[in-house]
Short mmCIF file of C-alpha atoms in Angstrom, two decimals:
data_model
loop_
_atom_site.label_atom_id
_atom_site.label_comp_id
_atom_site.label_asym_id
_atom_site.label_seq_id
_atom_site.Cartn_x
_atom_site.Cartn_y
_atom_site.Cartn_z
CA UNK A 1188 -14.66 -10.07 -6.05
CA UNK A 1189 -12.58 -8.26 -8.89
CA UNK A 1190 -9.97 -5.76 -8.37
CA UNK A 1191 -10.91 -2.37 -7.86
CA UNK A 1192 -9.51 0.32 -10.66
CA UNK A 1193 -5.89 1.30 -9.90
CA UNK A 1194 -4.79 -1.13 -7.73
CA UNK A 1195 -1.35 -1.81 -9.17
CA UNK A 1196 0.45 -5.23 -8.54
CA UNK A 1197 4.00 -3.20 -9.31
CA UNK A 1198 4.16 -1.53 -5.81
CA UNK A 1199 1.53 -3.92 -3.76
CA UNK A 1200 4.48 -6.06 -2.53
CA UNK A 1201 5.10 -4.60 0.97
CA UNK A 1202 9.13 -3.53 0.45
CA UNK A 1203 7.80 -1.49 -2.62
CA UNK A 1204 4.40 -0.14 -1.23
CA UNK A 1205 6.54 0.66 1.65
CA UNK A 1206 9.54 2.85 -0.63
CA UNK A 1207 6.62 4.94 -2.46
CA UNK A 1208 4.67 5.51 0.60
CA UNK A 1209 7.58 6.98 2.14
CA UNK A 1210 8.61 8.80 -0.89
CA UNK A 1211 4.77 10.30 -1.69
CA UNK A 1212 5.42 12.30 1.86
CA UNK A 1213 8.39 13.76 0.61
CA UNK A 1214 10.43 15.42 -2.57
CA UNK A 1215 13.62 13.80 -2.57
CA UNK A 1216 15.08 11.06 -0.01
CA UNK A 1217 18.86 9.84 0.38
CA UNK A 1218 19.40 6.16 0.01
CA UNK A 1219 20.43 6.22 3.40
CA UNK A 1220 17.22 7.56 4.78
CA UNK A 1221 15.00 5.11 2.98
CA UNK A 1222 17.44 2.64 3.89
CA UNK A 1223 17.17 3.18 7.61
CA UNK A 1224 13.72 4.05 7.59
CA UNK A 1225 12.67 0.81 6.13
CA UNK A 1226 15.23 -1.17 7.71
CA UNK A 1227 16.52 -2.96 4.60
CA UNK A 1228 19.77 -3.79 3.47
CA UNK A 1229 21.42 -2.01 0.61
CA UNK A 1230 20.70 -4.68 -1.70
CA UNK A 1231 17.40 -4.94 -0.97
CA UNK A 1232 16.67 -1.53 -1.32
CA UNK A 1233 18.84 -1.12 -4.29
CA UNK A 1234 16.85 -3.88 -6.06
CA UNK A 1235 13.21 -2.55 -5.25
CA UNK A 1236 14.52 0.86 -6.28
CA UNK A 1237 15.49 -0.66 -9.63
CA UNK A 1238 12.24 -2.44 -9.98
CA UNK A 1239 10.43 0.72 -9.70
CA UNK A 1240 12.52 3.28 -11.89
CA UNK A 1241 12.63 0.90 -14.66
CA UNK A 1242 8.40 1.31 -14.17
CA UNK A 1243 9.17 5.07 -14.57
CA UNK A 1244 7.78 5.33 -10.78
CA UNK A 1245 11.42 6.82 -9.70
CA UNK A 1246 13.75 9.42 -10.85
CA UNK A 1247 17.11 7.99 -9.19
CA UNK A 1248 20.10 10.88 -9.25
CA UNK A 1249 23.94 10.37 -8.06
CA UNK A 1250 25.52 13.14 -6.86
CA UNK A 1251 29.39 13.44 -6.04
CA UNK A 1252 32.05 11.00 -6.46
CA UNK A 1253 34.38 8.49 -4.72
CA UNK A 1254 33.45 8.19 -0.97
CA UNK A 1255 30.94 11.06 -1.31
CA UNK A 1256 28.83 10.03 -3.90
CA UNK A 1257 25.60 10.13 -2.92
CA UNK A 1258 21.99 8.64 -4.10
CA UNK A 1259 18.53 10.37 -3.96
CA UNK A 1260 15.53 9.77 -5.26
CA UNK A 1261 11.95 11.19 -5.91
CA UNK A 1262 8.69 9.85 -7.35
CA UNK A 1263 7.60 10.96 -10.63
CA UNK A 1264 4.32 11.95 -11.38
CA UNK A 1265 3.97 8.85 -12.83
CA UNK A 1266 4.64 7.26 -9.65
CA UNK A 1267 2.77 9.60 -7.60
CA UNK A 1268 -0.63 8.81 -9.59
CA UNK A 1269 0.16 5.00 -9.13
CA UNK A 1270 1.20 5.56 -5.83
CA UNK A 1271 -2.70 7.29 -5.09
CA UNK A 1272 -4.28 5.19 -7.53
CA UNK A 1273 -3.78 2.23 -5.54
CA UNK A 1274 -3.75 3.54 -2.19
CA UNK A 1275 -7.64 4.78 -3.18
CA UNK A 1276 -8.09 0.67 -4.71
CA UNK A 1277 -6.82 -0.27 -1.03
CA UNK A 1278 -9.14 1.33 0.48
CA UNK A 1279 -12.13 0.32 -1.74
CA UNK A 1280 -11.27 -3.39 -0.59
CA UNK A 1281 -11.57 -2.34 2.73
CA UNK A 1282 -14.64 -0.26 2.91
CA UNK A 1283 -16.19 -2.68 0.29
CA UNK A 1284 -15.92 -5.42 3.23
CA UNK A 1285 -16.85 -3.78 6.86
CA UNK A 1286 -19.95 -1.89 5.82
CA UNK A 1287 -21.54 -4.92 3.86
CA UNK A 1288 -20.98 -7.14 6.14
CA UNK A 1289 -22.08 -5.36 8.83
CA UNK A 1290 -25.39 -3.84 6.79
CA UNK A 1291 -26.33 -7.45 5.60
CA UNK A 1292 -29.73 -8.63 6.27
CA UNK A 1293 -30.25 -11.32 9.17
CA UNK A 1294 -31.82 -14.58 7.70
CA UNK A 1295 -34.58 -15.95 9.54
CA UNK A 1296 -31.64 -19.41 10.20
CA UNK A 1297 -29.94 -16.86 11.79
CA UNK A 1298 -32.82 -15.24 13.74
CA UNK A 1299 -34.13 -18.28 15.05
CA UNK A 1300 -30.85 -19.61 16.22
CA UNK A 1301 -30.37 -16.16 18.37
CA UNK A 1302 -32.23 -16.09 21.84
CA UNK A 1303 -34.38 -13.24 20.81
CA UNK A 1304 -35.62 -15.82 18.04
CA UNK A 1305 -35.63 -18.42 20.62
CA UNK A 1306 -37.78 -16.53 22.56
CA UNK A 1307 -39.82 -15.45 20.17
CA UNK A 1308 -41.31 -18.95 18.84
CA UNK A 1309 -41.66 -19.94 22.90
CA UNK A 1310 -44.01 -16.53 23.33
CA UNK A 1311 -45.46 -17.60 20.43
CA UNK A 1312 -46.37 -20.84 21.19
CA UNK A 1313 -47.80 -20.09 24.90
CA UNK A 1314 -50.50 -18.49 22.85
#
């Protein structure tokens, strides 16, 4: 099976898929929020956030100084479009494997080992 078109190994990893999925829902998020909300540590999150502005997925700003200083941060469009590209590659894997399996044809190995097959040959054969 090959990859569908726009699935992006960049923000796959959960942490990361995680960080622009809450992000997409939103304009700008404090460090703290994402933090919290994803239940990482600072240097975890710090680290993914890195990974993904150095992409050009994230516009990270620092506001303040000292004790206030504060950290928020926003997709870009860039990151949005990745962000949608792969959530619509996702979902191509996953419709791509219920439907066919489901809609595949039985093969007559698999009729005949089925009762109705079973029952079948016997009706035939009391003929």
């Amino acid at each position: 099976m090959s990859t569908p078109s726009g699935f992006d190994e960049l923000i796959h990893p959960s942490t990361r898929l995680s960080v622009v999925a809450l992000l997409a829902a939103t304009e700008w998020a404090d460090f703290p929020f994402i933090r919290d909300s994803l239940s990482l540590s600072d240097s975890a999150l710090s680290k993914q956030l890195h990974t993904l502005e150095e992409a050009g997925y994230l516009e990270i700003r620092k506001e303040g100084g000292g004790r206030k200083r504060r950290t928020k941060v926003r997709l870009t469009s860039r990151g949005r479009t990745a962000f949608e590209g792969h959530v619509a590659a996702l979902r191509a894997i996953v419709e791509g494997a219920g439907p066919a399996a489901a809609a595949a044809p039985a093969t007559e190995s698999a009729v005949a080992a089925s009762g109705t097959g079973q029952q079948q040959q016997r009706a035939e054969a009391g003929r």
